[in-house]
Short mmCIF file of C-alpha atoms in Angstrom, two decimals:
data_model
loop_
_atom_site.label_atom_id
_atom_site.label_comp_id
_atom_site.label_asym_id
_atom_site.label_seq_id
_atom_site.Cartn_x
_atom_site.Cartn_y
_atom_site.Cartn_z
CA MET Z 1 52.57 10.97 178.69
CA MET Z 2 55.84 12.21 177.20
CA GLU Z 3 57.26 10.25 174.28
CA LYS Z 4 60.58 8.79 174.80
CA LYS Z 5 63.50 10.52 173.18
CA VAL Z 6 64.42 8.48 169.94
CA ARG Z 7 67.66 6.79 170.37
CA THR Z 8 69.35 4.55 167.78
CA ARG Z 9 72.49 2.65 167.65
CA TYR Z 10 74.88 1.26 164.99
CA ALA Z 11 76.65 -1.79 166.56
CA PRO Z 12 79.18 -3.23 164.23
CA SER Z 13 81.57 -6.08 164.79
CA PRO Z 14 85.26 -5.06 164.31
CA THR Z 15 86.02 -7.30 161.27
CA GLY Z 16 88.04 -4.99 159.19
CA TYR Z 17 85.94 -3.05 156.75
CA MET Z 18 82.78 -1.29 156.26
CA HIS Z 19 80.52 -3.26 153.99
CA VAL Z 20 78.03 -1.37 151.93
CA GLY Z 21 75.15 -2.95 153.93
CA ASN Z 22 76.81 -1.97 157.25
CA LEU Z 23 77.07 1.57 156.01
CA ARG Z 24 73.28 1.61 155.04
CA THR Z 25 72.40 0.33 158.50
CA ALA Z 26 74.41 3.06 160.00
CA LEU Z 27 72.93 5.78 157.78
CA TYR Z 28 69.22 4.46 158.41
CA ALA Z 29 69.82 4.51 162.20
CA TYR Z 30 71.53 7.88 161.96
CA LEU Z 31 68.62 9.37 159.86
CA ILE Z 32 65.91 8.00 162.06
CA ALA Z 33 67.52 9.57 165.13
CA LYS Z 34 68.43 12.94 163.58
CA HIS Z 35 64.98 13.13 161.87
CA ASN Z 36 63.44 12.92 165.24
CA GLY Z 37 65.87 15.11 167.11
CA GLY Z 38 67.39 12.11 168.84
CA ASP Z 39 70.72 10.43 169.65
CA PHE Z 40 72.90 8.17 167.48
CA ILE Z 41 74.97 5.78 169.37
CA LEU Z 42 77.98 3.75 168.41
CA ARG Z 43 78.48 0.51 170.14
CA ILE Z 44 81.29 -2.00 169.34
CA GLU Z 45 80.17 -5.63 169.41
CA ASP Z 46 83.34 -7.57 169.98
CA THR Z 47 82.14 -10.65 171.92
CA ASP Z 48 83.09 -12.94 168.95
CA GLN Z 49 86.87 -12.58 169.70
CA GLU Z 50 87.71 -15.02 166.93
CA ARG Z 51 86.42 -12.71 164.28
CA TYR Z 52 88.20 -9.66 165.71
CA VAL Z 53 90.59 -7.98 163.37
CA GLU Z 54 93.37 -5.63 164.70
CA GLY Z 55 92.75 -1.93 163.68
CA ALA Z 56 89.10 -2.71 162.67
CA VAL Z 57 87.78 -0.23 165.28
CA GLU Z 58 89.73 2.54 163.86
CA VAL Z 59 88.19 1.59 160.34
CA ILE Z 60 84.82 1.98 161.79
CA TYR Z 61 85.65 5.47 163.52
CA ASP Z 62 87.16 6.65 160.07
CA ALA Z 63 84.24 5.45 157.88
CA LEU Z 64 81.69 7.17 160.16
CA LYS Z 65 83.70 10.29 160.38
CA THR Z 66 84.36 10.25 156.53
CA SER Z 67 80.79 9.73 155.66
CA GLY Z 68 79.45 12.41 158.08
CA LEU Z 69 77.60 10.06 160.34
CA ILE Z 70 78.78 11.50 163.56
CA HIS Z 71 77.70 9.67 166.72
CA ASP Z 72 76.58 11.41 169.89
CA GLU Z 73 77.88 8.64 172.16
CA GLY Z 74 80.39 5.93 171.73
CA PRO Z 75 83.76 4.38 172.86
CA ASP Z 76 85.74 7.38 171.67
CA VAL Z 77 83.48 10.18 172.70
CA GLY Z 78 82.09 8.59 175.80
CA GLY Z 79 78.39 9.17 177.19
CA PRO Z 80 76.09 8.31 180.08
CA VAL Z 81 75.61 4.59 179.42
CA GLY Z 82 79.02 3.27 178.80
CA PRO Z 83 81.18 1.43 178.38
CA TYR Z 84 80.37 1.27 174.63
CA VAL Z 85 82.49 -1.79 173.94
CA GLN Z 86 80.79 -5.17 174.73
CA SER Z 87 83.96 -6.90 175.80
CA GLU Z 88 84.21 -4.15 178.77
CA ARG Z 89 80.63 -5.06 179.83
CA LYS Z 90 81.33 -8.72 180.41
CA SER Z 91 80.26 -8.74 184.12
CA LEU Z 92 76.93 -7.11 183.12
CA TYR Z 93 75.91 -9.92 180.83
CA ARG Z 94 76.61 -12.53 183.50
CA GLU Z 95 74.54 -10.71 186.05
CA TYR Z 96 71.41 -10.44 183.68
CA ALA Z 97 71.87 -14.04 182.46
CA GLU Z 98 71.77 -15.34 186.20
CA LYS Z 99 68.65 -13.10 186.88
CA LEU Z 100 66.82 -15.04 183.98
CA VAL Z 101 68.10 -18.30 185.57
CA GLU Z 102 66.46 -17.23 188.94
CA ARG Z 103 63.24 -16.43 187.03
CA GLY Z 104 63.19 -19.82 185.22
CA GLU Z 105 63.57 -18.06 181.85
CA ALA Z 106 67.09 -19.51 181.35
CA TYR Z 107 69.06 -22.55 182.64
CA TYR Z 108 72.70 -23.87 183.10
CA CYS Z 109 73.66 -26.33 180.51
CA PHE Z 110 76.64 -28.57 181.17
CA CYS Z 111 76.33 -30.77 178.19
CA SER Z 112 79.70 -31.80 176.65
CA GLU Z 113 80.67 -31.08 173.03
CA GLY Z 114 80.30 -34.82 172.28
CA ARG Z 115 76.76 -34.91 173.44
CA LEU Z 116 75.86 -31.82 171.42
CA GLU Z 117 77.57 -33.23 168.41
CA ALA Z 118 75.36 -36.54 168.74
CA LEU Z 119 72.32 -34.47 168.78
CA ARG Z 120 73.35 -32.55 165.74
CA SER Z 121 74.06 -35.85 163.99
CA GLN Z 122 70.83 -37.25 165.00
CA SER Z 123 68.99 -34.32 163.70
CA GLU Z 124 70.90 -34.58 160.33
CA ALA Z 125 70.06 -38.24 160.11
CA MET Z 126 66.35 -37.53 160.65
CA LYS Z 127 66.51 -34.50 158.53
CA THR Z 128 64.93 -32.34 161.15
CA PRO Z 129 66.03 -28.85 162.29
CA HIS Z 130 68.56 -29.08 164.93
CA ARG Z 131 67.39 -28.06 168.27
CA TYR Z 132 68.81 -28.37 171.88
CA ASP Z 133 66.64 -31.21 173.67
CA LYS Z 134 66.47 -29.29 177.06
CA HIS Z 135 68.23 -32.10 178.65
CA CYS Z 136 69.82 -29.89 181.40
CA LEU Z 137 66.60 -28.13 182.22
CA GLY Z 138 65.66 -31.26 184.14
CA LEU Z 139 68.70 -31.08 186.42
CA SER Z 140 67.76 -30.60 190.19
CA LYS Z 141 69.06 -27.45 192.08
CA GLU Z 142 71.36 -29.91 193.99
CA GLU Z 143 72.78 -31.38 190.91
CA ILE Z 144 73.50 -27.91 189.46
CA ARG Z 145 74.99 -26.68 192.55
CA GLU Z 146 77.32 -29.84 192.77
CA LYS Z 147 78.37 -29.32 189.08
CA LEU Z 148 79.11 -25.62 189.56
CA ASP Z 149 81.08 -26.43 192.79
CA LYS Z 150 83.17 -28.90 190.86
CA GLY Z 151 83.97 -26.18 188.19
CA GLU Z 152 82.36 -27.98 185.38
CA PRO Z 153 82.21 -25.87 182.23
CA TYR Z 154 78.58 -24.55 181.40
CA VAL Z 155 76.69 -22.31 179.13
CA ILE Z 156 73.43 -20.48 180.19
CA ARG Z 157 70.55 -21.25 177.67
CA GLN Z 158 67.28 -19.48 177.13
CA ASN Z 159 64.15 -21.39 178.29
CA ASN Z 160 61.77 -21.13 175.43
CA PRO Z 161 58.38 -22.76 175.57
CA LYS Z 162 57.62 -25.60 173.26
CA THR Z 163 53.94 -24.83 172.69
CA GLY Z 164 52.11 -21.66 171.59
CA THR Z 165 53.14 -18.88 169.45
CA THR Z 166 55.29 -15.71 169.71
CA THR Z 167 54.27 -12.68 167.90
CA PHE Z 168 56.34 -9.58 167.16
CA ASN Z 169 55.76 -6.54 165.14
CA ASP Z 170 58.30 -5.01 162.55
CA ASP Z 171 57.48 -1.56 161.21
CA ILE Z 172 58.60 -2.72 157.75
CA TYR Z 173 57.48 -6.36 157.52
CA GLY Z 174 54.36 -6.09 159.77
CA SER Z 175 53.15 -8.54 162.48
CA ILE Z 176 54.96 -11.97 162.31
CA SER Z 177 54.18 -14.93 164.34
CA VAL Z 178 56.29 -17.97 164.90
CA ASP Z 179 55.33 -21.33 166.59
CA ASN Z 180 57.40 -21.63 169.73
CA SER Z 181 58.03 -25.30 168.85
CA GLU Z 182 60.44 -23.71 166.22
CA LEU Z 183 62.43 -21.81 168.73
CA ASP Z 184 65.72 -23.31 169.95
CA ASP Z 185 66.92 -22.57 173.42
CA MET Z 186 69.69 -20.39 172.31
CA ILE Z 187 72.92 -19.93 174.26
CA LEU Z 188 72.98 -16.58 176.19
CA LEU Z 189 76.45 -16.81 177.91
CA LYS Z 190 79.08 -19.01 176.58
CA SER Z 191 81.47 -21.22 178.58
CA ASP Z 192 84.10 -18.39 178.56
CA LYS Z 193 81.45 -16.24 180.13
CA MET Z 194 81.19 -14.00 177.01
CA PRO Z 195 77.72 -13.31 175.98
CA THR Z 196 76.39 -14.41 172.50
CA TYR Z 197 75.47 -11.71 170.17
CA ASN Z 198 71.79 -12.46 170.53
CA PHE Z 199 71.90 -11.86 174.21
CA ALA Z 200 74.21 -8.98 174.48
CA ASN Z 201 72.52 -6.78 172.10
CA VAL Z 202 69.20 -7.23 173.82
CA VAL Z 203 70.78 -6.40 177.26
CA ASP Z 204 72.70 -3.40 175.78
CA ASP Z 205 69.78 -1.96 173.80
CA HIS Z 206 67.67 -1.86 176.95
CA LEU Z 207 70.28 -0.41 179.23
CA MET Z 208 71.36 2.17 176.59
CA GLY Z 209 67.78 3.21 175.98
CA ILE Z 210 67.59 2.29 172.40
CA THR Z 211 64.00 2.99 171.05
CA HIS Z 212 64.47 1.84 167.32
CA VAL Z 213 66.61 -1.15 166.22
CA VAL Z 214 67.71 -0.88 162.76
CA ARG Z 215 69.19 -4.03 161.21
CA GLY Z 216 69.23 -6.53 158.25
CA SER Z 217 66.15 -8.59 157.52
CA GLU Z 218 68.29 -11.62 158.09
CA TYR Z 219 67.73 -11.07 161.78
CA LEU Z 220 63.89 -11.34 161.35
CA SER Z 221 63.93 -14.96 162.31
CA SER Z 222 65.87 -14.23 165.50
CA SER Z 223 63.53 -11.46 166.64
CA PRO Z 224 60.95 -13.91 168.37
CA LYS Z 225 63.82 -15.02 170.67
CA TYR Z 226 64.74 -11.34 171.33
CA ASN Z 227 61.07 -10.52 172.16
CA ARG Z 228 61.00 -13.38 174.71
CA LEU Z 229 64.01 -12.01 176.34
CA TYR Z 230 62.43 -8.44 176.65
CA GLU Z 231 59.36 -10.16 178.00
CA ALA Z 232 61.30 -12.26 180.47
CA PHE Z 233 62.96 -9.19 181.86
CA GLY Z 234 59.82 -7.17 181.79
CA TRP Z 235 61.38 -4.58 179.61
CA ASP Z 236 59.66 -2.45 176.68
CA VAL Z 237 60.36 -3.98 173.32
CA PRO Z 238 61.97 -1.51 170.92
CA VAL Z 239 60.69 -0.47 167.48
CA TYR Z 240 62.09 -2.92 165.03
CA VAL Z 241 63.26 -1.55 161.55
CA HIS Z 242 64.48 -4.51 159.49
CA CYS Z 243 66.12 -3.53 156.09
CA PRO Z 244 65.88 -5.58 152.96
CA PRO Z 245 69.15 -7.32 151.75
CA ILE Z 246 71.38 -5.52 149.16
CA MET Z 247 72.10 -7.85 146.32
CA ARG Z 248 74.73 -8.01 143.55
CA ASP Z 249 72.21 -9.51 141.31
CA ALA Z 250 68.79 -11.33 141.58
CA GLN Z 251 70.37 -14.38 143.06
CA ASN Z 252 73.49 -13.15 144.97
CA LYS Z 253 73.99 -10.77 148.06
CA LEU Z 254 76.70 -8.46 148.13
CA SER Z 255 79.75 -10.04 149.67
CA LYS Z 256 83.28 -8.89 150.53
CA ARG Z 257 84.49 -12.48 150.14
CA LYS Z 258 83.17 -12.33 146.54
CA GLY Z 259 85.02 -9.33 145.75
CA ASP Z 260 82.15 -6.73 146.23
CA ALA Z 261 83.40 -3.20 147.16
CA SER Z 262 83.35 -1.98 150.77
CA PHE Z 263 82.86 1.72 151.49
CA GLU Z 264 86.74 2.16 151.56
CA ASP Z 265 87.09 0.31 148.27
CA LEU Z 266 84.47 2.73 146.73
CA LEU Z 267 86.42 5.74 147.89
CA GLN Z 268 89.75 4.27 146.51
CA LYS Z 269 88.08 3.73 143.21
CA GLY Z 270 87.36 7.35 142.75
CA PHE Z 271 83.76 7.75 144.09
CA LEU Z 272 82.99 10.63 146.28
CA LYS Z 273 81.77 10.06 149.78
CA GLU Z 274 78.78 12.19 149.24
CA ALA Z 275 77.62 10.26 146.19
CA VAL Z 276 78.08 6.97 147.84
CA LEU Z 277 76.05 7.91 150.92
CA ASN Z 278 73.32 9.33 148.70
CA TYR Z 279 73.21 6.14 146.50
CA ILE Z 280 73.29 3.88 149.53
CA ALA Z 281 70.19 5.87 151.11
CA LEU Z 282 68.21 4.85 147.96
CA LEU Z 283 69.00 1.08 148.38
CA GLY Z 284 65.80 0.06 149.81
CA TRP Z 285 64.20 3.28 150.66
CA SER Z 286 62.32 5.86 148.47
CA PRO Z 287 61.32 9.53 149.23
CA GLY Z 288 58.08 9.13 147.17
CA THR Z 289 59.20 11.63 144.67
CA ASP Z 290 61.40 11.59 141.43
CA GLN Z 291 64.34 13.48 143.31
CA GLU Z 292 67.46 11.33 143.62
CA ILE Z 293 70.17 13.79 144.69
CA PHE Z 294 70.11 14.44 148.21
CA SER Z 295 72.69 16.06 150.70
CA LEU Z 296 72.90 14.44 154.19
CA LYS Z 297 71.01 17.46 155.52
CA GLU Z 298 68.19 16.86 152.94
CA LEU Z 299 67.98 13.20 153.81
CA ILE Z 300 67.61 13.99 157.58
CA GLU Z 301 64.70 16.48 156.86
CA ILE Z 302 62.72 13.97 154.65
CA PHE Z 303 63.62 10.46 155.87
CA ASP Z 304 60.63 8.48 156.76
CA TYR Z 305 61.71 4.90 157.64
CA LYS Z 306 58.23 3.58 157.04
CA LYS Z 307 59.04 4.06 153.22
CA ILE Z 308 61.78 1.28 153.45
CA ASN Z 309 60.90 -1.40 150.97
CA LYS Z 310 60.52 -5.11 151.77
CA SER Z 311 61.99 -6.30 148.51
CA PRO Z 312 65.65 -6.62 147.96
CA ALA Z 313 67.75 -3.82 146.63
CA ILE Z 314 70.23 -4.42 143.62
CA PHE Z 315 73.50 -2.54 143.87
CA ASP Z 316 73.84 -1.09 140.42
CA ILE Z 317 77.52 0.25 139.90
CA GLU Z 318 76.38 1.94 136.59
CA LYS Z 319 73.74 3.94 138.64
CA LEU Z 320 76.33 4.81 141.24
CA LYS Z 321 78.76 6.06 138.57
CA TRP Z 322 76.00 8.20 137.18
CA MET Z 323 75.24 9.68 140.55
CA ASN Z 324 79.00 10.21 141.09
CA GLY Z 325 79.20 12.02 137.81
CA GLU Z 326 76.38 14.36 139.08
CA TYR Z 327 78.33 15.14 142.16
CA ILE Z 328 81.57 15.75 140.38
CA ARG Z 329 79.74 18.31 138.25
CA MET Z 330 78.42 20.05 141.38
CA LEU Z 331 81.89 20.55 142.50
CA SER Z 332 83.47 23.99 141.63
CA LEU Z 333 86.15 23.93 138.88
CA ASP Z 334 88.96 24.50 141.73
CA GLU Z 335 87.62 21.77 143.92
CA PHE Z 336 87.57 19.30 140.98
CA HIS Z 337 91.10 20.34 140.02
CA ASP Z 338 92.44 19.81 143.58
CA MET Z 339 90.93 16.40 143.67
CA ALA Z 340 92.15 15.49 140.07
CA MET Z 341 95.77 16.48 140.46
CA PRO Z 342 97.02 13.34 142.05
CA TYR Z 343 95.56 11.41 139.13
CA TYR Z 344 97.31 13.86 136.65
CA LYS Z 345 100.60 13.22 138.49
CA GLU Z 346 100.00 9.44 138.26
CA ALA Z 347 99.10 9.51 134.50
CA LEU Z 348 101.39 12.21 132.97
CA LYS Z 349 105.22 12.59 133.26
CA LYS Z 350 105.45 15.79 131.26
CA GLU Z 351 104.27 19.29 132.42
CA TYR Z 352 101.02 20.70 131.07
CA ASP Z 353 98.68 23.39 131.97
CA PHE Z 354 96.67 21.07 134.28
CA LYS Z 355 94.02 23.69 134.89
CA LYS Z 356 92.97 23.48 131.32
CA ILE Z 357 92.97 19.68 131.54
CA SER Z 358 90.52 20.12 134.53
CA GLU Z 359 88.42 22.37 132.39
CA LEU Z 360 88.17 19.60 129.90
CA LEU Z 361 87.50 16.68 132.36
CA HIS Z 362 85.21 18.32 134.92
CA THR Z 363 82.02 17.71 133.05
CA ARG Z 364 83.36 14.39 131.41
CA THR Z 365 84.31 12.53 134.52
CA GLU Z 366 82.06 9.98 136.32
CA VAL Z 367 84.64 8.42 138.52
CA MET Z 368 87.98 10.04 139.46
CA THR Z 369 89.95 6.86 138.75
CA ASP Z 370 88.79 7.16 135.05
CA ILE Z 371 90.97 10.18 134.67
CA PRO Z 372 94.44 8.38 133.81
CA SER Z 373 92.88 6.30 130.93
CA GLN Z 374 91.46 9.56 129.43
CA LEU Z 375 94.92 11.25 129.31
CA ASP Z 376 96.90 8.37 128.00
CA PHE Z 377 97.63 10.04 124.76
CA PHE Z 378 99.28 13.22 126.01
CA ASP Z 379 102.75 12.06 126.82
CA ASP Z 380 103.01 9.87 123.81
CA LEU Z 381 101.03 9.51 120.67
CA PRO Z 382 99.67 6.02 120.68
CA GLU Z 383 100.04 3.51 117.88
CA TYR Z 384 96.83 3.68 115.83
CA SER Z 385 95.07 2.40 112.73
CA ILE Z 386 94.40 4.82 109.85
CA GLU Z 387 90.99 3.46 109.87
CA ILE Z 388 89.89 5.89 112.45
CA TYR Z 389 90.27 8.63 109.99
CA VAL Z 390 87.25 7.25 108.22
CA HIS Z 391 84.10 8.59 109.86
CA LYS Z 392 80.79 8.37 108.08
CA LYS Z 393 79.03 10.95 110.06
CA MET Z 394 81.97 13.43 109.83
CA LYS Z 395 82.15 12.67 106.02
CA THR Z 396 85.83 12.05 106.07
CA ASP Z 397 87.91 9.44 104.35
CA TYR Z 398 91.70 8.95 103.70
CA SER Z 399 92.13 11.49 100.92
CA ILE Z 400 89.84 14.19 102.68
CA SER Z 401 91.80 13.60 105.78
CA ILE Z 402 95.20 14.03 103.91
CA ASP Z 403 93.90 17.13 102.31
CA SER Z 404 92.65 18.71 105.52
CA LEU Z 405 95.83 17.96 107.40
CA GLU Z 406 98.06 19.36 104.65
CA LYS Z 407 95.99 22.54 104.39
CA VAL Z 408 95.91 23.16 108.25
CA LEU Z 409 99.43 22.48 108.91
CA PRO Z 410 100.88 25.89 107.42
CA VAL Z 411 97.96 27.67 109.02
CA LEU Z 412 98.89 26.57 112.53
CA SER Z 413 102.60 26.91 111.88
CA SER Z 414 102.07 30.65 111.21
CA LEU Z 415 100.53 31.23 114.56
CA GLU Z 416 102.74 33.32 116.72
CA VAL Z 417 100.55 33.19 119.75
CA TRP Z 418 99.44 29.61 120.66
CA ASN Z 419 96.12 29.79 122.50
CA LEU Z 420 92.66 28.31 122.32
CA ASP Z 421 91.15 31.36 120.61
CA ASN Z 422 93.80 31.78 118.08
CA ILE Z 423 93.75 28.11 117.05
CA ARG Z 424 89.98 28.08 116.94
CA ASP Z 425 89.93 31.33 114.83
CA SER Z 426 92.53 30.30 112.42
CA ILE Z 427 90.86 26.80 111.67
CA THR Z 428 87.42 28.25 111.48
CA LYS Z 429 88.64 30.79 108.86
CA LEU Z 430 90.26 28.03 106.97
CA ILE Z 431 87.03 25.94 107.05
CA GLU Z 432 85.08 28.89 105.68
CA GLU Z 433 87.77 29.63 102.90
CA LEU Z 434 87.48 26.01 101.63
CA GLY Z 435 83.65 26.09 101.90
CA ILE Z 436 83.58 22.78 103.87
CA LYS Z 437 81.74 21.70 107.04
CA ASN Z 438 83.60 21.31 110.39
CA GLY Z 439 83.54 17.60 110.42
CA PRO Z 440 86.02 16.92 107.46
CA MET Z 441 88.42 19.26 109.02
CA LEU Z 442 88.10 18.78 112.81
CA TRP Z 443 87.97 14.98 112.95
CA PRO Z 444 91.22 14.45 111.06
CA ILE Z 445 92.98 17.08 113.31
CA ARG Z 446 91.66 15.51 116.49
CA THR Z 447 92.58 11.99 115.32
CA ALA Z 448 96.17 13.04 114.34
CA VAL Z 449 96.81 14.95 117.67
CA SER Z 450 95.33 12.09 119.89
CA GLY Z 451 95.50 8.78 117.77
CA LYS Z 452 92.01 8.15 119.39
CA ALA Z 453 88.40 8.02 118.36
CA PHE Z 454 87.34 9.22 121.76
CA THR Z 455 89.05 12.03 123.71
CA PRO Z 456 87.83 14.35 126.52
CA GLY Z 457 88.07 17.41 124.36
CA GLY Z 458 88.08 18.45 120.70
CA ALA Z 459 90.86 19.27 118.29
CA TYR Z 460 91.11 23.00 119.54
CA GLU Z 461 91.49 21.97 123.21
CA ILE Z 462 93.89 19.24 122.81
CA ALA Z 463 96.15 21.20 120.39
CA GLU Z 464 96.29 24.06 122.95
CA ILE Z 465 97.39 21.81 125.76
CA LEU Z 466 99.88 19.96 123.77
CA GLY Z 467 101.54 22.98 122.63
CA LYS Z 468 102.42 24.16 119.11
CA ASP Z 469 105.52 22.14 118.36
CA GLU Z 470 103.96 18.76 119.48
CA THR Z 471 100.71 19.44 117.65
CA LEU Z 472 102.51 20.30 114.23
CA ARG Z 473 104.68 17.04 114.86
CA ARG Z 474 101.62 14.87 115.32
CA ILE Z 475 99.79 16.35 112.39
CA GLU Z 476 103.03 15.57 110.04
CA ILE Z 477 103.03 12.06 111.58
CA GLY Z 478 99.24 11.70 110.59
CA ILE Z 479 99.98 12.99 107.02
CA GLN Z 480 102.97 10.47 106.50
CA LYS Z 481 100.85 7.74 108.14
CA LEU Z 482 97.88 8.21 105.78
CA LYS Z 483 100.21 8.38 102.62
CA SER Z 484 102.17 5.39 103.56
CA GLU Z 485 99.36 2.97 104.59
CA GLN Z 486 96.88 3.67 101.96
#
């Protein structure tokens, strides 16, 4: 018997942004499909019209395109099992809901909101889980027909048994059994004839031939109800792959409402898309080796979804920064320079040799948005305390710093050609003549030209970029500052 072609889907609701957890679901679904030579499908689940955000579908398209998770079928590219937008499949859901009614696996419910609210209040008072009491299951065919003819509003509910157990198997969490007494008769079709998420995704997954359903572990508790629907229709149950939650810390899930970054936010904050995707792949999955840097092509080759963890994954922004730095270093200097130019233009008002700044920053940048803060001393020498001239490891104090700056000033003034080699050679020669180590000379120079204890480059590189006149001016300021503030 031939194995079915693997088909996975990413089925987001258009709510306005790509949450990190959503991106991981899309990535895992994509990797499972592509690892097995299968199809990756995009379906838009917009049945909850109250949550619909204008322009959100475009956000989904852009995020998938940017991340490289290219779908084989979807609303924008078409395919053999469309439409791929749930609101365009409305008549299908009604048809399948009524098939279940005919089979006794679902029933019409005409209960008013008042009666349902009374049931909820009763459950709260008794401190028991709220479940519908199957009141309308007892209606006769004649009563149902009469109410339908009158045009009374109704929903269609799943008819779950009250006794026995339902067992389902998840490829990550194993076999899970639930007492049927815990299953509520969930609504399948709402009074506006729109399906609930729980019903629509089962119908769509079957009709679209989805073999592997990838979703968050928060849906584990709903899976028995999904299984009962598959069985009620006589359909094959897909492989379930439930992923562990992504947490901000040990107690709290990532949440956009709490200010946690979406995929778009991370890109705007200067993270590279390749680094974000690589990092998210490792949130809940491990290749079983020490390797941490993977291209999308490498992930496709090695991804084994059975290595997804059960335990929650902590989103560690520092680890992502480290990984992003690794990706930045893998860029060519020209690639980095092109990406960095907008940040230079934002941070600097004067003209410099920006390529030389890129040479300094390429291996020292973890996140692109860090660039402006590393360059804040170029346009204007910041106010600084002379205490930074004192550095125990560099063996400098105030008098040593004054001496070094006064001695280097005429040496640099005499340079006719101002470039890195000449600056370095002349200062190195002076150090040798004085018989001192590098620190007592270079630390005061770097401090004078930058006014900072930490800079992306050393004294030579900063002096070259600043130019001769500005370097000499800042060294003179340093000498005056040291003499006047001691």
